[in-house]
C-alpha positions as a Python dict, from the first residue, in 0.01 Angstrom:
ca = {
    (1, 'M'): (0, 0, 0),
    (2, 'I'): (-15, -372, 60),
    (3, 'P'): (-311, -544, 299),
    (4, 'A'): (-255, -557, 651),
    (5, 'D'): (-305, -916, 717),
    (6, 'E'): (-98, -1025, 355),
    (7, 'T'): (193, -1276, 488),
    (8, 'F'): (351, -1398, 148),
    (9, 'D'): (227, -1751, 177),
    (10, 'G'): (441, -1747, 522),
    (11, 'T'): (728, -1525, 418),
    (12, 'W'): (626, -1218, 671),
    (13, 'P'): (429, -1366, 942),
    (14, 'F'): (458, -1064, 1154),
    (15, 'E'): (197, -903, 1311),
    (16, 'P'): (58, -538, 1158),
    (17, 'H'): (93, -249, 1380),
    (18, 'F'): (-5, 118, 1229),
    (19, 'S'): (72, 462, 1365),
    (20, 'T'): (-81, 838, 1262),
    (21, 'A'): (144, 1046, 1464),
    (22, 'A'): (285, 1139, 1087),
    (23, 'G'): (-26, 1239, 961),
    (24, 'F'): (-64, 922, 751),
    (25, 'R'): (-161, 551, 843),
    (26, 'Q'): (266, 444, 901),
    (27, 'H'): (286, 77, 897),
    (28, 'Y'): (535, -100, 1121),
    (29, 'V'): (616, -470, 1292),
    (30, 'D'): (717, -480, 1692),
    (31, 'E'): (814, -786, 1769),
    (32, 'G'): (1047, -946, 2110),
    (33, 'P'): (1001, -805, 2460),
    (34, 'R'): (839, -508, 2535),
    (35, 'D'): (1153, -393, 2794),
    (36, 'G'): (1367, -555, 2616),
    (37, 'E'): (1649, -315, 2397),
    (38, 'V'): (1480, -113, 2089),
    (39, 'V'): (1630, -228, 1755),
    (40, 'I'): (1544, -33, 1487),
    (41, 'C'): (1572, -152, 1119),
    (42, 'L'): (1493, 119, 846),
    (43, 'H'): (1521, 39, 505),
    (44, 'G'): (1566, 249, 156),
    (45, 'E'): (1462, 220, -172),
    (46, 'P'): (1283, 40, -378),
    (47, 'T'): (1252, -205, -95),
    (48, 'W'): (1000, -217, 234),
    (49, 'G'): (1020, -384, 556),
    (50, 'Y'): (1003, -750, 394),
    (51, 'L'): (1401, -665, 322),
    (52, 'Y'): (1460, -743, 715),
    (53, 'R'): (1212, -1085, 711),
    (54, 'N'): (1530, -1288, 831),
    (55, 'F'): (1685, -1033, 1077),
    (56, 'I'): (1317, -1021, 1293),
    (57, 'P'): (1263, -1388, 1459),
    (58, 'S'): (1629, -1407, 1564),
    (59, 'L'): (1691, -1042, 1668),
    (60, 'A'): (1385, -1070, 1909),
    (61, 'E'): (1433, -1341, 2084),
    (62, 'H'): (1616, -1081, 2299),
    (63, 'Y'): (1526, -765, 2151),
    (64, 'R'): (1268, -504, 2074),
    (65, 'V'): (1247, -499, 1725),
    (66, 'I'): (1076, -190, 1499),
    (67, 'V'): (1072, -259, 1138),
    (68, 'P'): (883, 35, 974),
    (69, 'D'): (802, 109, 630),
    (70, 'H'): (878, 450, 512),
    (71, 'M'): (573, 651, 358),
    (72, 'G'): (525, 566, 40),
    (73, 'F'): (631, 176, 49),
    (74, 'G'): (523, -146, 175),
    (75, 'K'): (219, -139, 391),
    (76, 'S'): (203, 218, 496),
    (77, 'E'): (5, 466, 310),
    (78, 'T'): (128, 640, 6),
    (79, 'P'): (-4, 1032, 48),
    (80, 'Q'): (-54, 1188, -268),
    (81, 'D'): (-39, 1522, -179),
    (82, 'R'): (241, 1476, 102),
    (83, 'V'): (622, 1599, 57),
    (84, 'Y'): (882, 1293, -36),
    (85, 'T'): (1246, 1372, 82),
    (86, 'L'): (1472, 1313, 297),
    (87, 'K'): (1346, 1574, 548),
    (88, 'T'): (995, 1463, 535),
    (89, 'H'): (1142, 1113, 637),
    (90, 'V'): (1317, 1199, 933),
    (91, 'E'): (1063, 1400, 1013),
    (92, 'N'): (784, 1128, 978),
    (93, 'L'): (1029, 866, 1174),
    (94, 'E'): (1080, 1120, 1447),
    (95, 'K'): (700, 1106, 1499),
    (96, 'L'): (664, 768, 1551),
    (97, 'I'): (918, 721, 1759),
    (98, 'A'): (801, 986, 2002),
    (99, 'D'): (451, 762, 1943),
    (100, 'L'): (608, 493, 2038),
    (101, 'D'): (783, 658, 2355),
    (102, 'L'): (1165, 519, 2228),
    (103, 'Q'): (1525, 468, 2359),
    (104, 'N'): (1828, 390, 2390),
    (105, 'I'): (1786, 316, 2011),
    (106, 'T'): (2032, 65, 1833),
    (107, 'F'): (1977, 162, 1417),
    (108, 'V'): (2050, -108, 1195),
    (109, 'C'): (1945, 33, 892),
    (110, 'Q'): (2073, 36, 456),
    (111, 'D'): (2048, 286, 185),
    (112, 'W'): (1814, 568, 234),
    (113, 'G'): (1813, 371, 587),
    (114, 'G'): (2149, 571, 657),
    (115, 'P'): (2078, 916, 582),
    (116, 'I'): (1771, 880, 777),
    (117, 'T'): (1900, 742, 1032),
    (118, 'G'): (2248, 1034, 1062),
    (119, 'A'): (2025, 1300, 980),
    (120, 'Y'): (1779, 1160, 1304),
    (121, 'T'): (2030, 1093, 1565),
    (122, 'I'): (2227, 1454, 1534),
    (123, 'R'): (1881, 1577, 1611),
    (124, 'H'): (1846, 1342, 1871),
    (125, 'P'): (2179, 1183, 1954),
    (126, 'E'): (2031, 1144, 2335),
    (127, 'R'): (1805, 874, 2231),
    (128, 'V'): (2038, 678, 1995),
    (129, 'K'): (2241, 421, 2157),
    (130, 'R'): (2438, 219, 1902),
    (131, 'L'): (2462, 258, 1526),
    (132, 'F'): (2473, -70, 1256),
    (133, 'L'): (2569, 23, 886),
    (134, 'M'): (2492, -170, 616),
    (135, 'N'): (2545, -69, 275),
    (136, 'T'): (2438, 314, 302),
    (137, 'L'): (2606, 645, 359),
    (138, 'F'): (2544, 768, 704),
    (139, 'G'): (2683, 1125, 664),
    (140, 'Y'): (2877, 1403, 830),
    (141, 'G'): (3230, 1242, 782),
    (142, 'G'): (3238, 1459, 494),
    (143, 'A'): (3488, 1273, 243),
    (144, 'T'): (3514, 1356, -88),
    (145, 'P'): (3250, 1262, -341),
    (146, 'P'): (3399, 1023, -691),
    (147, 'E'): (3369, 1190, -978),
    (148, 'E'): (3168, 946, -1179),
    (149, 'K'): (2869, 872, -1028),
    (150, 'T'): (2754, 478, -995),
    (151, 'P'): (2606, 280, -1222),
    (152, 'W'): (2236, 327, -1070),
    (153, 'F'): (2280, 761, -1024),
    (154, 'Q'): (2444, 735, -1414),
    (155, 'W'): (2067, 533, -1527),
    (156, 'I'): (1853, 782, -1303),
    (157, 'E'): (2062, 1088, -1451),
    (158, 'K'): (2008, 934, -1790),
    (159, 'H'): (1610, 868, -1791),
    (160, 'E'): (1506, 1187, -1549),
    (161, 'E'): (1694, 1393, -1843),
    (162, 'A'): (1510, 1162, -2108),
    (163, 'G'): (1194, 1263, -1947),
    (164, 'T'): (1226, 875, -1836),
    (165, 'L'): (1213, 820, -1530),
    (166, 'G'): (869, 803, -1366),
    (167, 'G'): (766, 575, -1666),
    (168, 'I'): (1017, 327, -1603),
    (169, 'V'): (1006, 387, -1211),
    (170, 'G'): (639, 413, -1196),
    (171, 'E'): (577, 69, -1300),
    (172, 'L'): (779, -121, -1053),
    (173, 'G'): (483, -361, -988),
    (174, 'S'): (624, -534, -1257),
    (175, 'T'): (997, -378, -1304),
    (176, 'A'): (1098, -450, -895),
    (177, 'L'): (1369, -727, -981),
    (178, 'S'): (1516, -568, -1220),
    (179, 'V'): (1579, -237, -1051),
    (180, 'M'): (1689, -390, -814),
    (181, 'K'): (1945, -543, -1036),
    (182, 'I'): (2115, -216, -1140),
    (183, 'V'): (2142, -112, -739),
    (184, 'G'): (2312, -492, -714),
    (185, 'F'): (2119, -797, -630),
    (186, 'Q'): (2352, -1052, -644),
    (187, 'N'): (2158, -1366, -454),
    (188, 'T'): (1931, -1489, -745),
    (189, 'A'): (1853, -1781, -582),
    (190, 'A'): (1654, -1606, -323),
    (191, 'V'): (1402, -1527, -588),
    (192, 'T'): (1059, -1688, -626),
    (193, 'D'): (729, -1617, -708),
    (194, 'T'): (662, -1528, -354),
    (195, 'W'): (953, -1285, -350),
    (196, 'I'): (871, -1141, -689),
    (197, 'R'): (490, -1072, -540),
    (198, 'A'): (625, -952, -179),
    (199, 'Y'): (843, -663, -363),
    (200, 'S'): (579, -566, -610),
    (201, 'A'): (297, -547, -384),
    (202, 'P'): (355, -166, -283),
    (203, 'F'): (389, -83, -645),
    (204, 'P'): (5, -164, -827),
    (205, 'D'): (9, 147, -1046),
    (206, 'R'): (226, 523, -1113),
    (207, 'D'): (68, 672, -807),
    (208, 'S'): (174, 433, -561),
    (209, 'C'): (545, 460, -683),
    (210, 'I'): (547, 835, -601),
    (211, 'G'): (849, 721, -255),
    (212, 'A'): (1031, 504, -503),
    (213, 'I'): (1086, 783, -776),
    (214, 'E'): (1138, 1092, -542),
    (215, 'F'): (1400, 919, -322),
    (216, 'P'): (1662, 915, -605),
    (217, 'L'): (1553, 1221, -695),
    (218, 'D'): (1645, 1366, -379),
    (219, 'V'): (2025, 1283, -471),
    (220, 'H'): (2025, 1416, -781),
    (221, 'Y'): (1869, 1701, -777),
    (222, 'A'): (2113, 1740, -421),
    (223, 'R'): (1789, 1836, -272),
    (224, 'F'): (1853, 1632, 84),
    (225, 'Q'): (2179, 1896, 136),
    (226, 'E'): (2028, 2150, 334),
    (227, 'F'): (1878, 1927, 519),
    (228, 'V'): (2177, 1781, 603),
    (229, 'I'): (2435, 2041, 674),
    (230, 'D'): (2100, 2198, 871),
    (231, 'G'): (2199, 1899, 1123),
    (232, 'L'): (2542, 2024, 1184),
    (233, 'Q'): (2384, 2379, 1322),
    (234, 'T'): (2226, 2143, 1646),
    (235, 'G'): (2593, 2114, 1730),
    (236, 'N'): (2537, 1760, 1856),
    (237, 'L'): (2829, 1648, 1564),
    (238, 'D'): (3049, 1561, 1875),
    (239, 'R'): (2802, 1324, 2075),
    (240, 'V'): (2718, 1186, 1750),
    (241, 'K'): (3093, 1093, 1707),
    (242, 'A'): (3046, 888, 2037),
    (243, 'V'): (2800, 654, 1954),
    (244, 'P'): (2918, 312, 1950),
    (245, 'A'): (2943, 232, 1549),
    (246, 'S'): (2967, -64, 1292),
    (247, 'L'): (2979, -11, 934),
    (248, 'V'): (2968, -378, 720),
    (249, 'Y'): (2959, -319, 314),
    (250, 'G'): (2912, -558, 24),
    (251, 'M'): (3120, -474, -241),
    (252, 'E'): (2938, -524, -557),
    (253, 'D'): (2718, -179, -417),
    (254, 'R'): (2639, -45, -781),
    (255, 'A'): (2449, 247, -589),
    (256, 'I'): (2667, 395, -295),
    (257, 'A'): (3007, 333, -393),
    (258, 'P'): (3168, 173, -117),
    (259, 'E'): (3544, 273, -90),
    (260, 'W'): (3398, 640, -56),
    (261, 'A'): (3109, 553, 213),
    (262, 'M'): (3357, 352, 370),
    (263, 'A'): (3590, 652, 397),
    (264, 'D'): (3286, 902, 545),
    (265, 'F'): (3278, 641, 788),
    (266, 'R'): (3605, 662, 880),
    (267, 'L'): (3617, 1038, 902),
    (268, 'L'): (3337, 1031, 1163),
    (269, 'F'): (3404, 682, 1334),
    (270, 'P'): (3802, 653, 1351),
    (271, 'D'): (3816, 381, 1601),
    (272, 'A'): (3507, 184, 1475),
    (273, 'P'): (3526, -154, 1296),
    (274, 'V'): (3425, -135, 876),
    (275, 'V'): (3355, -514, 759),
    (276, 'Q'): (3385, -546, 390),
    (277, 'L'): (3179, -889, 228),
    (278, 'P'): (3325, -961, -105),
    (279, 'G'): (3057, -1102, -322),
    (280, 'V'): (2773, -881, -164),
    (281, 'G'): (2573, -618, -359),
    (282, 'H'): (2359, -329, -224),
    (283, 'F'): (2121, -544, -36),
    (284, 'C'): (2332, -739, 169),
    (285, 'Q'): (2047, -834, 333),
    (286, 'E'): (1882, -1063, 122),
    (287, 'D'): (2263, -1145, 6),
    (288, 'A'): (2375, -1202, 361),
    (289, 'P'): (2125, -1245, 610),
    (290, 'E'): (2290, -1509, 871),
    (291, 'T'): (2582, -1331, 843),
    (292, 'L'): (2450, -1005, 914),
    (293, 'V'): (2248, -1081, 1210),
    (294, 'A'): (2538, -1264, 1387),
    (295, 'M'): (2745, -925, 1315),
    (296, 'I'): (2399, -768, 1484),
    (297, 'Q'): (2421, -969, 1760),
    (298, 'Q'): (2783, -940, 1855),
    (299, 'F'): (2818, -613, 1777),
    (300, 'I'): (2573, -513, 2052),
    (301, 'Q'): (2685, -779, 2286),
    (302, 'A'): (3062, -604, 2186),
    (303, 'N'): (2894, -229, 2302),
    (304, 'P'): (2694, -244, 2633),
}
């Protein structure tokens, strides 16, 4: 867990806020006008809210921007007695949103932020106004996954079966950049000593890496599937389909196959825009921040 007042040489100048609604100390950024429309930006693996540092200032000029760190990431606590699964991350988000009484939410999400948003939205469609997805799989489209795993999940499978996964991902304090390159990171010009320190800081030891270790295992062992399917029991799928949505995809993604994710999205939102970004990787927020911020602003304005 990163110290609350750490700014990483001024690159993360946002006031820290904390909620204990989910039973642990969860950090979030809360910038912009209190009465502005709510934009929640969700990160994934193995990042934290720092991924959105180039989004927050522009979006916060007009919107109330909330950027939480999931349990086990960023400035949030990493309790050792908790279960780290899609289900628990969604439950944590539910409690945070209820604690802050957020309504009419525009979700901006990438990587695990997508499945978390999907599982939240199908359970609480009354709180969700728009969905802006980036390099992620929202779920519920029903597209058939490719037979061959992506390089990231091939790597996960290899090391989990060899018994070496925990030893490698458990050293993210020194391997964060290498892991992000496996997943799909293109903009090496962004990498500075400060950048490396910011993405390494949440993981000073093996215990602090539990969230990062468990996220890919949720896929490897298909632990997430029952919770996703349970969401259909709400009967809210048609309400989800009616939510304005957009998907932007960096085509150099090595974690989630672009063609599969785009097909799944189109089955759920057949009339929604899908934009492909050539030369952009899985961590599109690092590779094309200005482009994405402009797209988010246009999307919100086009769907009042």
